[in-house]
Amino acid sequence: MTTFAVPVAAPAAPAAAVARRSPLPLTALQKLLLPLGAVLFDVLFYRQGVGLNLALYTLFVVVATLVNLPKHAAAWRSGYFRLLLAGTLLSAGAVLWYGSAAAWLACVASLVMLLGFVNQPHLRLLAFALLTALGSVARVLPGLLPYLRLPSAGVGRWSRTRFYGRLLLAPLAVLVVFHFLFVLANPRYEALAGQVLGGLADWLLALLPAISIPHLLFFLVGLALTAGALVVGPLHFFQDQESRMGEFVRRQRDRVASLGVRRPDFRTLNRKALDLRKEYLAALAVFGLVNVLLLVVNSIDIRWIWFGFVPGPGFDLTQFVHEGTYVLIFSILVAMGIVLWFFRRNLNFYQPGLAALRWGSTVWVVQNAVLVVSVGLRNYYYIQHTGLAYKRIGVYGFLLLTFFGLITVLLKIWQRRSAFALVRLNSLAAYGLLLLLALGNWEIWIARYNLNARFGTLDLGFLLEMPARVLPELAARQQALDGMSRIIVSPPGSYTESTAPPAEARALIQRRFAAWQLNYKRQRTWQSWTAAESEAYHSAVSH
C-alpha cells in the first residue's frame, strides 16, 4: 500500500517571540545620540556630586528631544508640554546655581514629566505623565537588547562586512603609509607625532585601571537612562484611563428600567426612592454639627493664638506645635475628603436642598481655612522661639497647598467640578510649589535667621551638615555664638546630644571653614560645580 506524505507547514512563531527578536527601530540620529549620551552620563556623573553635570545632561536630553520632535507634532500645541519645558529649564538653572536637593528633585521630576507629555501630548494629569514616561522606559529597554547582540553569520552580512571593512581600512592604510613617510622626512613632525602618541598611550594606561565592574555597570545604567529618555515607546494606557474622566460631575440617569437610557437595568430594584434624600439629610447633619464644633475650636484658637500669644514658663512649645499641627492638618484633610464624598454624584443635582447643602459646606470650608491660619501661627511661634528648619518651611509649603485645595473644593461645590479636576489643579499647584522651593536659597536664609543672639539654643550641628556654601555665612556671623547658653554640636539624628561652649563652637566653625577653603580647589571637580558655592569661595578668599 502506497502512502503519501502530506507536507505540514511549521507552526508560526508566537507574536511575542517575534517581537523579542526584532529590535526597536531607531533613527540615524538616535543611533548617534544613544552612545554619545551614555558616554556623557558616565563622564558627568561617575563618582561626582550634583551640580553642573545634572544641568548639562538635562540640557542634552531636552535638546535631543526637541530635535527629534517633528515640526507638526501634537506636543508643540500642548500647554502642559510648554509648562514642563519651561519648568525643566528653570529647575536646571536652579541646579546650576544652588545644587540643592529641592533643585535637583524639581529638575529630575520636570524632565521625566516632560518626556511623558512627549509620549502622550493629550494628557492632563502630571502623575499620569510621570507614569507614562516610566512605563515607556520599561517598554523601550527590552526592544533595544537585540542591538547588544552580535550579528548572526550569513552570506549577505559577510559581504556587507567585507565592503565596510575595505571602505574603512583602505583610507587608514594610506594614512599610516604617509605618516611614516612624513616621520622619515621631517624631524619636527616626528617629534610632534611622538608627543601625540605618547599622550594617547598615557591616557589609555590611565583609562584601563579605571575600567571595573562597578564602572561598567554604571555605564550601562547611563546607557539605559539615555535610551529611556531619547527613545519614545508609545504607551496609551494612562491616556485611555484619563479619557474616561470628565472635568465636571454629570448626573447619572442610567441603570434604570428603561430602554431610553445608555445602560438599562431591569433587575429588581433594591434602592429606595428616598435614598438620595436620606443622603442629603446625613450630609446636612454632618455639616451642621461639625460646623458648630469647628466654630468652638476656631473661637478658642483666635482668642488664644491669634492675638498676643506668649508661652508661659514651662510651656511645652514643641508638643504644642508638633502634636497640634499634625492633628489639625489631619482634620483638615478628613474634612476635604468628606466634602468630596458627599458631592461625588447626584447630590450635586438635588434641587430641594442643594442651596442649604452648598452653603453649609462652604461655611465648613471657610472654617477649615481659618484652621489653616491657626496652624500657620503655631508654626510661626515655634520658628520665632527656636529657629528655622527644613520641616518648618515644609509645613508652610504644605499649608499653601492645603489652602489652594480648599479653594478647589469650593469650585467643586459651586461648579460641580469632578475629583479629576481637583487632582489636576492641585497637582499643578504642587508642581509650582516644587519649583518655588527649588529657586530658594533656603540654607543661607536658615543660617542667617538662626545665628541670632536672641536664641538661647542653637543647633550648630544641623547648620554644619548643610552644603559647604553655608560655611562662609557661619564664619561671618560666629560672634552671635557668644550670647547663647546652649550650643548643640552633634549632627542631626545622632543618638547622643553633645553641646559645646561658645569658644569651642567658634573653633569648630573655623576648622571646618579653613578645611573647606583648602580642599575646594583640590577636591572640587568641574562636574559638581555650582555658582553659589563658587561665589561663596571667592567672596571668602577676597575677604
Coordinates of C-alpha atoms in Angstrom, one line a residue:
M1 CA 0.0 0.0 0.0
T2 CA 1.4 3.3 -1.1
T3 CA 1.4 6.1 1.5
F4 CA 1.5 9.8 0.7
A5 CA 3.4 12.2 3.0
V6 CA 1.5 15.5 3.2
P7 CA 3.8 18.4 3.9
V8 CA 2.7 20.2 7.0
A9 CA 3.7 23.8 7.5
A10 CA 5.8 24.6 10.5
P11 CA 3.8 26.4 13.2
A12 CA 4.2 30.1 13.1
A13 CA 6.3 31.7 15.9
P14 CA 4.3 33.4 18.5
A15 CA 4.0 37.2 18.1
A16 CA 5.7 37.7 21.4
A17 CA 8.8 35.8 20.3
V18 CA 9.0 37.7 17.1
A19 CA 8.7 40.9 19.0
R20 CA 11.5 39.8 21.2
R21 CA 13.8 39.0 18.3
S22 CA 13.1 42.2 16.3
P23 CA 14.9 45.3 17.6
L24 CA 13.1 48.5 18.1
P25 CA 13.6 50.7 15.1
L26 CA 15.9 53.7 15.6
T27 CA 16.6 56.7 13.5
A28 CA 20.2 57.5 12.4
L29 CA 20.2 60.5 14.9
Q30 CA 19.1 58.2 17.8
K31 CA 21.8 55.7 17.0
L32 CA 24.3 58.5 17.2
L33 CA 22.9 60.1 20.3
L34 CA 22.5 56.9 22.4
P35 CA 26.2 56.1 22.8
L36 CA 27.0 59.8 23.0
G37 CA 24.5 60.3 25.8
A38 CA 25.9 57.2 27.7
V39 CA 29.5 58.5 27.5
L40 CA 28.3 61.9 28.6
F41 CA 26.4 60.4 31.5
D42 CA 29.5 58.4 32.6
V43 CA 31.8 61.4 32.3
L44 CA 29.4 63.7 34.2
F45 CA 28.2 61.6 37.0
Y46 CA 30.6 58.8 37.8
R47 CA 31.8 59.4 41.4
Q48 CA 30.6 63.0 41.2
G49 CA 28.2 65.2 43.2
V50 CA 25.3 67.1 41.7
G51 CA 25.8 70.5 40.1
L52 CA 26.8 71.4 36.6
N53 CA 26.6 67.8 35.4
L54 CA 22.9 67.5 36.0
A55 CA 22.2 70.8 34.3
L56 CA 24.3 69.7 31.2
Y57 CA 22.7 66.3 31.0
T58 CA 19.2 67.7 31.3
L59 CA 20.0 70.2 28.6
F60 CA 21.4 67.4 26.4
V61 CA 18.2 65.4 26.8
V62 CA 15.9 68.4 26.2
V63 CA 17.8 69.5 23.0
A64 CA 17.8 65.9 21.7
T65 CA 14.1 65.5 22.4
L66 CA 13.2 68.8 20.7
V67 CA 15.3 68.0 17.7
N68 CA 13.6 64.6 17.3
L69 CA 10.1 66.1 17.5
P70 CA 8.5 66.7 14.1
K71 CA 7.5 70.3 13.3
H72 CA 3.8 69.3 13.3
A73 CA 3.9 67.1 16.5
A74 CA 1.0 67.5 18.8
A75 CA 3.3 68.2 21.7
W76 CA 4.1 71.7 20.4
R77 CA 0.4 72.6 20.8
S78 CA 0.2 71.2 24.4
G79 CA 0.2 73.8 27.1
Y80 CA 1.4 71.2 29.6
F81 CA 4.3 70.4 27.4
R82 CA 5.3 74.1 27.3
L83 CA 4.9 74.4 31.0
L84 CA 7.1 71.4 31.7
L85 CA 9.7 72.6 29.2
A86 CA 9.9 75.9 31.0
G87 CA 10.0 74.2 34.4
T88 CA 12.7 71.9 33.3
L89 CA 15.0 74.7 32.1
L90 CA 14.2 76.8 35.1
S91 CA 15.0 74.0 37.6
A92 CA 18.1 73.1 35.6
G93 CA 19.2 76.7 36.1
A94 CA 18.5 76.3 39.9
V95 CA 20.7 73.2 40.0
L96 CA 23.5 75.1 38.3
W97 CA 23.2 77.9 40.7
Y98 CA 22.4 76.2 44.1
G99 CA 22.8 72.5 43.6
S100 CA 20.3 71.9 46.4
A101 CA 18.2 68.8 46.9
A102 CA 15.0 70.7 46.1
A103 CA 16.5 71.9 42.8
W104 CA 17.7 68.5 41.6
L105 CA 14.4 66.9 42.6
A106 CA 12.5 69.5 40.7
C107 CA 14.8 69.1 37.7
V108 CA 14.5 65.3 37.5
A109 CA 10.7 65.4 38.1
S110 CA 10.2 68.1 35.4
L111 CA 12.3 66.2 32.9
V112 CA 10.5 62.9 33.4
M113 CA 7.1 64.5 33.2
L114 CA 8.2 66.4 30.1
L115 CA 9.1 63.1 28.4
G116 CA 5.7 61.8 29.4
F117 CA 4.0 64.6 27.6
V118 CA 6.2 64.0 24.6
N119 CA 4.9 60.4 24.6
Q120 CA 1.2 61.4 25.1
P121 CA 0.7 65.1 24.4
H122 CA -3.0 65.0 25.3
L123 CA -2.5 64.0 28.9
R124 CA -3.7 66.5 31.6
L125 CA -2.6 64.8 34.8
L126 CA 1.0 65.3 35.8
A127 CA 1.0 62.0 37.7
F128 CA -0.1 60.1 34.5
A129 CA 2.6 61.9 32.6
L130 CA 5.2 60.6 35.1
L131 CA 3.8 57.1 35.0
T132 CA 3.7 57.2 31.2
A133 CA 7.4 58.2 31.0
L134 CA 8.4 55.4 33.4
G135 CA 6.2 52.8 31.5
S136 CA 7.8 53.9 28.2
V137 CA 11.2 53.1 29.6
A138 CA 10.0 49.7 30.6
R139 CA 8.9 49.1 27.1
V140 CA 11.9 50.6 25.3
L141 CA 14.7 48.8 27.1
P142 CA 13.7 45.3 26.1
G143 CA 13.4 46.5 22.5
L144 CA 17.0 47.7 22.5
L145 CA 18.5 44.5 23.7
P146 CA 18.9 42.9 20.2
Y147 CA 21.3 45.8 19.4
L148 CA 23.7 44.5 22.1
R149 CA 23.9 41.0 20.4
L150 CA 26.5 40.2 17.8
P151 CA 25.0 39.9 14.3
S152 CA 24.4 36.3 13.1
A153 CA 26.6 34.9 10.4
G154 CA 25.3 34.9 6.9
V155 CA 26.3 35.5 3.3
G156 CA 24.7 38.9 3.0
R157 CA 26.1 40.0 6.3
W158 CA 29.6 38.8 5.5
S159 CA 29.6 40.6 2.1
R160 CA 28.4 43.7 3.8
T161 CA 31.1 43.4 6.5
R162 CA 33.9 43.0 3.8
F163 CA 32.6 46.0 1.9
Y164 CA 32.6 48.3 5.0
G165 CA 36.0 46.8 6.0
R166 CA 37.6 47.7 2.7
L167 CA 35.9 51.1 2.9
L168 CA 37.4 51.9 6.3
L169 CA 40.7 50.1 6.2
A170 CA 41.9 51.4 2.9
P171 CA 42.0 55.1 4.0
L172 CA 43.5 54.0 7.3
A173 CA 46.3 52.1 5.5
V174 CA 47.0 55.1 3.2
L175 CA 47.2 57.4 6.3
V176 CA 49.7 55.1 8.0
V177 CA 51.9 54.9 5.0
F178 CA 52.0 58.7 4.6
H179 CA 52.6 59.1 8.4
F180 CA 55.8 57.0 8.2
L181 CA 56.9 58.9 5.1
F182 CA 56.5 62.2 6.9
V183 CA 58.2 60.9 10.0
L184 CA 61.3 59.9 7.9
A185 CA 61.3 63.2 6.0
N186 CA 60.5 65.8 8.8
P187 CA 62.1 65.6 12.3
R188 CA 59.7 68.2 13.7
Y189 CA 56.7 66.2 12.5
E190 CA 58.4 63.1 14.1
A191 CA 58.7 64.9 17.5
L192 CA 55.1 66.2 17.3
A193 CA 53.7 62.8 16.4
G194 CA 55.7 61.2 19.3
Q195 CA 54.2 63.7 21.7
V196 CA 50.6 63.0 20.4
L197 CA 51.1 59.2 20.5
G198 CA 52.7 59.4 23.9
G199 CA 49.8 61.4 25.3
L200 CA 47.4 58.9 23.8
A201 CA 49.3 56.0 25.4
D202 CA 49.3 57.7 28.8
W203 CA 45.5 58.3 28.5
L204 CA 44.9 54.6 27.7
L205 CA 47.1 53.4 30.5
A206 CA 45.2 55.7 32.9
L207 CA 41.8 54.5 31.5
L208 CA 42.5 50.8 31.8
P209 CA 42.7 50.8 35.7
A210 CA 39.5 52.9 35.8
I211 CA 37.6 50.2 34.0
S212 CA 35.9 48.0 36.6
I213 CA 32.7 46.0 37.1
P214 CA 31.1 48.9 39.1
H215 CA 32.2 51.4 36.4
L216 CA 30.9 49.2 33.6
L217 CA 27.5 48.7 35.4
F218 CA 27.3 52.5 35.9
F219 CA 27.9 53.0 32.2
L220 CA 25.2 50.5 31.4
V221 CA 22.8 52.4 33.7
G222 CA 23.7 55.6 31.9
L223 CA 23.0 53.9 28.6
A224 CA 19.6 52.6 29.8
L225 CA 18.6 56.1 31.2
T226 CA 19.7 57.8 27.9
A227 CA 17.7 55.2 25.9
G228 CA 14.7 55.7 28.0
A229 CA 14.9 59.4 27.6
L230 CA 15.6 59.7 23.9
V231 CA 13.5 56.7 22.5
V232 CA 9.8 57.0 22.8
G233 CA 7.8 53.8 23.3
P234 CA 4.2 54.8 22.8
L235 CA 2.1 54.0 25.9
H236 CA -1.6 54.7 25.7
F237 CA -2.8 53.0 28.9
F238 CA -2.9 56.2 31.1
Q239 CA -4.2 58.3 28.2
D240 CA -7.1 55.8 27.8
Q241 CA -7.8 55.9 31.5
E242 CA -7.8 59.7 31.6
S243 CA -10.1 59.9 28.5
R244 CA -12.9 58.4 30.7
M245 CA -12.6 61.2 33.3
G246 CA -14.6 64.4 32.9
E247 CA -13.9 67.8 34.3
F248 CA -17.4 68.1 35.8
V249 CA -19.8 65.8 37.6
R250 CA -22.6 64.6 35.4
R251 CA -26.0 63.5 36.5
Q252 CA -26.4 59.7 36.3
R253 CA -29.6 58.8 34.6
D254 CA -28.7 55.2 33.6
R255 CA -29.2 51.9 35.3
V256 CA -32.9 52.3 35.4
A257 CA -35.6 50.0 34.0
S258 CA -36.0 51.9 30.7
L259 CA -34.7 51.3 27.1
G260 CA -34.2 55.1 26.8
V261 CA -31.0 55.2 28.8
R262 CA -27.5 54.2 28.0
R263 CA -27.2 51.2 30.4
P264 CA -30.7 49.9 31.3
D265 CA -31.1 47.8 34.4
F266 CA -34.2 45.5 34.6
R267 CA -33.2 43.8 37.8
T268 CA -35.2 44.0 41.0
L269 CA -34.7 47.5 42.4
N270 CA -33.1 47.3 45.9
R271 CA -32.7 51.0 46.4
K272 CA -35.5 53.0 47.9
A273 CA -36.9 56.1 46.2
L274 CA -35.9 58.4 49.1
D275 CA -32.2 57.2 49.3
L276 CA -31.0 60.5 47.8
R277 CA -33.0 62.5 50.3
K278 CA -31.6 60.4 53.2
E279 CA -28.1 61.0 51.9
Y280 CA -28.9 64.7 51.8
L281 CA -30.1 64.7 55.4
A282 CA -27.0 62.9 56.5
A283 CA -24.8 65.4 54.8
L284 CA -26.7 68.3 56.2
A285 CA -26.4 66.8 59.7
V286 CA -22.7 66.3 59.3
F287 CA -22.0 69.8 58.0
G288 CA -24.3 71.4 60.7
L289 CA -22.8 69.5 63.7
V290 CA -19.2 69.8 62.6
N291 CA -19.6 73.5 61.8
V292 CA -20.7 74.1 65.4
L293 CA -17.8 72.0 66.7
L294 CA -15.3 73.7 64.4
L295 CA -16.7 77.2 65.4
V296 CA -15.8 76.4 69.0
V297 CA -12.3 75.3 68.1
N298 CA -11.7 78.3 65.9
S299 CA -13.0 80.7 68.6
I300 CA -10.6 79.2 71.1
D301 CA -7.6 79.4 68.7
I302 CA -8.5 83.0 67.7
R303 CA -8.6 84.2 71.3
W304 CA -5.6 82.1 72.4
I305 CA -3.2 82.1 69.4
W306 CA -4.1 84.9 67.1
F307 CA -3.6 87.9 69.3
G308 CA -0.9 88.4 72.0
F309 CA 0.2 84.7 72.3
V310 CA 3.1 84.4 74.8
P311 CA 4.2 81.0 76.0
G312 CA 4.4 80.9 79.8
P313 CA 7.1 79.4 82.0
G314 CA 7.3 75.6 81.5
F315 CA 5.1 75.7 78.4
D316 CA 6.0 72.8 76.1
L317 CA 6.2 74.6 72.8
T318 CA 7.4 71.5 70.9
Q319 CA 4.3 69.5 71.9
F320 CA 2.1 72.5 71.3
V321 CA 3.3 72.7 67.7
H322 CA 4.1 69.2 66.6
E323 CA 1.1 67.3 68.0
G324 CA -1.3 70.2 67.5
T325 CA -0.2 70.8 63.9
Y326 CA -0.3 67.2 62.8
V327 CA -3.8 66.6 64.3
L328 CA -5.2 69.8 62.8
I329 CA -3.8 69.1 59.4
F330 CA -5.3 65.6 59.5
S331 CA -8.7 67.0 60.5
I332 CA -8.5 69.4 57.5
L333 CA -7.7 66.6 55.1
V334 CA -10.6 64.5 56.6
A335 CA -12.9 67.5 56.1
M336 CA -11.9 67.8 52.5
G337 CA -12.5 64.1 52.0
I338 CA -16.0 64.2 53.5
V339 CA -17.0 67.1 51.2
L340 CA -15.7 65.2 48.2
W341 CA -17.6 62.1 49.2
F342 CA -21.0 63.8 49.6
F343 CA -20.6 65.8 46.4
R344 CA -19.4 62.9 44.2
R345 CA -22.7 62.1 42.4
N346 CA -26.3 63.1 42.1
L347 CA -26.4 65.1 45.4
N348 CA -25.0 67.9 43.2
F349 CA -28.4 68.0 41.4
Y350 CA -30.7 67.6 44.4
Q351 CA -32.6 70.8 44.0
P352 CA -34.8 70.8 47.1
G353 CA -31.9 71.1 49.4
L354 CA -28.9 72.0 47.2
A355 CA -28.6 75.6 48.4
A356 CA -28.6 74.7 52.1
L357 CA -26.1 71.9 51.4
R358 CA -23.8 74.2 49.4
W359 CA -23.8 77.0 52.0
G360 CA -23.3 74.6 54.9
S361 CA -20.3 73.0 53.2
T362 CA -18.9 76.4 52.2
V363 CA -19.0 77.6 55.8
W364 CA -17.2 74.4 56.7
V365 CA -14.5 75.0 54.1
V366 CA -14.1 78.6 55.3
Q367 CA -13.7 77.5 58.9
N368 CA -11.1 75.0 57.7
A369 CA -9.3 77.9 56.1
V370 CA -9.3 79.6 59.5
L371 CA -7.9 76.4 60.9
V372 CA -5.1 76.6 58.3
V373 CA -4.2 80.1 59.6
S374 CA -4.1 78.8 63.2
V375 CA -1.7 76.0 62.2
G376 CA 0.5 78.6 60.4
L377 CA 0.6 80.7 63.5
R378 CA 1.6 77.7 65.6
N379 CA 4.5 77.1 63.2
Y380 CA 5.4 80.8 63.3
Y381 CA 5.6 80.9 67.1
Y382 CA 7.8 77.8 67.0
I383 CA 10.1 79.4 64.5
Q384 CA 10.2 82.6 66.4
H385 CA 11.3 80.9 69.6
T386 CA 13.5 78.0 68.3
G387 CA 14.7 79.0 64.8
L388 CA 14.2 77.8 61.2
A389 CA 14.5 74.3 59.8
Y390 CA 13.6 72.4 56.6
K391 CA 10.5 70.8 58.1
R392 CA 9.2 74.1 59.4
I393 CA 9.5 75.6 55.9
G394 CA 7.9 72.5 54.5
V395 CA 4.9 73.0 56.8
Y396 CA 4.2 76.4 55.2
G397 CA 4.5 74.8 51.8
F398 CA 2.0 72.2 52.8
L399 CA -0.3 74.8 54.2
L400 CA -0.2 76.7 51.0
L401 CA -1.2 73.6 49.1
T402 CA -4.0 72.9 51.6
F403 CA -5.3 76.4 51.3
F404 CA -5.3 76.0 47.5
G405 CA -7.0 72.7 47.9
L406 CA -9.8 74.3 49.9
I407 CA -10.3 76.8 47.1
T408 CA -10.7 73.9 44.6
V409 CA -13.2 72.2 47.0
L410 CA -15.3 75.4 46.7
L411 CA -15.1 75.1 42.9
K412 CA -16.3 71.6 43.2
I413 CA -19.2 72.6 45.4
W414 CA -20.4 75.5 43.3
Q415 CA -19.3 74.5 39.8
R416 CA -19.9 70.7 40.1
R417 CA -16.2 70.0 39.4
S418 CA -15.2 66.4 39.4
A419 CA -12.5 64.7 41.5
F420 CA -10.4 64.5 38.4
A421 CA -10.5 68.3 38.1
L422 CA -9.4 68.7 41.7
V423 CA -6.5 66.3 41.2
R424 CA -5.4 68.1 38.0
L425 CA -5.5 71.6 39.6
N426 CA -3.8 70.5 42.9
S427 CA -1.0 68.6 41.0
L428 CA -0.3 71.8 39.1
A429 CA -0.1 73.7 42.4
A430 CA 2.2 71.1 43.9
Y431 CA 4.5 71.3 40.9
G432 CA 4.5 75.1 41.1
L433 CA 5.4 74.8 44.8
L434 CA 8.3 72.4 43.9
L435 CA 9.7 74.9 41.5
L436 CA 9.4 77.7 44.1
L437 CA 11.3 75.6 46.6
A438 CA 14.0 74.8 44.0
L439 CA 14.5 78.6 43.4
G440 CA 15.0 79.4 47.1
N441 CA 18.4 79.9 48.8
W442 CA 17.0 78.2 51.9
E443 CA 20.2 77.1 53.6
I444 CA 21.6 80.6 53.6
W445 CA 18.3 82.1 54.9
I446 CA 18.2 79.4 57.7
A447 CA 21.7 80.1 58.8
R448 CA 21.2 83.9 58.8
Y449 CA 18.0 83.6 60.8
N450 CA 19.3 81.0 63.4
L451 CA 22.6 82.8 64.0
N452 CA 20.9 85.4 66.2
A453 CA 21.8 86.2 69.8
R454 CA 18.1 86.3 70.9
F455 CA 18.0 82.5 70.6
G456 CA 19.3 80.8 73.8
T457 CA 19.8 77.5 72.0
L458 CA 21.5 76.9 68.6
D459 CA 21.7 73.6 66.7
L460 CA 25.1 74.2 65.2
G461 CA 25.4 70.5 64.2
F462 CA 22.4 71.0 61.9
L463 CA 24.0 74.1 60.3
L464 CA 27.3 72.3 59.8
E465 CA 25.6 69.5 57.9
M466 CA 24.3 71.9 55.3
P467 CA 26.1 72.4 51.9
A468 CA 29.6 73.9 52.1
R469 CA 28.4 77.2 50.7
V470 CA 26.9 78.0 54.1
L471 CA 30.3 77.9 55.9
P472 CA 31.3 81.5 54.9
E473 CA 28.0 82.7 56.4
L474 CA 28.7 80.8 59.6
A475 CA 32.2 82.2 59.8
A476 CA 31.0 85.8 59.2
R477 CA 28.3 85.5 62.0
Q478 CA 30.1 83.4 64.6
Q479 CA 30.1 86.4 67.1
A480 CA 26.4 85.5 67.7
L481 CA 27.5 82.4 69.5
D482 CA 28.8 84.3 72.5
G483 CA 25.3 85.2 73.6
M484 CA 24.0 81.7 73.5
S485 CA 23.6 79.5 76.6
R486 CA 23.3 76.1 74.8
I487 CA 25.0 75.1 71.5
I488 CA 24.4 71.7 70.1
V489 CA 27.3 70.4 68.0
S490 CA 26.2 66.8 67.4
P491 CA 24.9 66.0 63.9
P492 CA 21.1 65.6 63.4
G493 CA 19.8 62.2 64.1
S494 CA 22.6 61.2 66.5
Y495 CA 21.7 59.1 69.5
T496 CA 23.6 61.2 72.0
E497 CA 23.3 65.0 72.1
S498 CA 26.6 66.8 72.7
T499 CA 27.0 70.5 73.5
A500 CA 30.0 72.9 73.5
P501 CA 30.7 76.3 74.9
P502 CA 30.8 79.3 72.5
A503 CA 34.7 79.3 72.2
E504 CA 34.8 75.6 71.2
A505 CA 31.9 76.1 68.8
R506 CA 33.7 79.0 67.2
A507 CA 36.9 76.9 66.8
L508 CA 34.8 74.2 65.2
I509 CA 33.4 76.6 62.6
Q510 CA 36.9 78.0 61.9
R511 CA 38.3 74.5 61.4
R512 CA 35.5 73.5 59.0
F513 CA 35.8 76.8 57.2
A514 CA 39.6 76.5 56.8
A515 CA 39.4 72.9 55.6
W516 CA 36.8 73.8 53.0
Q517 CA 38.9 76.6 51.7
L518 CA 41.9 74.3 51.5
N519 CA 40.1 71.5 49.8
Y520 CA 37.9 73.5 47.4
K521 CA 40.5 73.7 44.7
R522 CA 41.9 70.3 45.3
Q523 CA 38.7 68.2 45.5
R524 CA 36.1 70.1 43.7
T525 CA 35.6 68.9 40.1
W526 CA 34.0 70.8 37.3
Q527 CA 31.2 68.3 37.1
S528 CA 29.8 69.2 40.5
W529 CA 30.5 72.9 40.2
T530 CA 27.7 75.3 41.4
A531 CA 27.7 79.0 41.0
A532 CA 26.6 79.7 44.6
E533 CA 29.5 77.7 46.1
S534 CA 32.0 79.2 43.7
E535 CA 30.7 82.7 44.6
A536 CA 30.9 81.9 48.3
Y537 CA 34.5 80.6 47.9
H538 CA 35.8 83.7 46.0
S539 CA 34.0 86.0 48.4
A540 CA 35.7 84.3 51.4
V541 CA 39.1 84.4 49.7
S542 CA 38.8 88.1 48.8
H543 CA 37.9 88.9 52.5

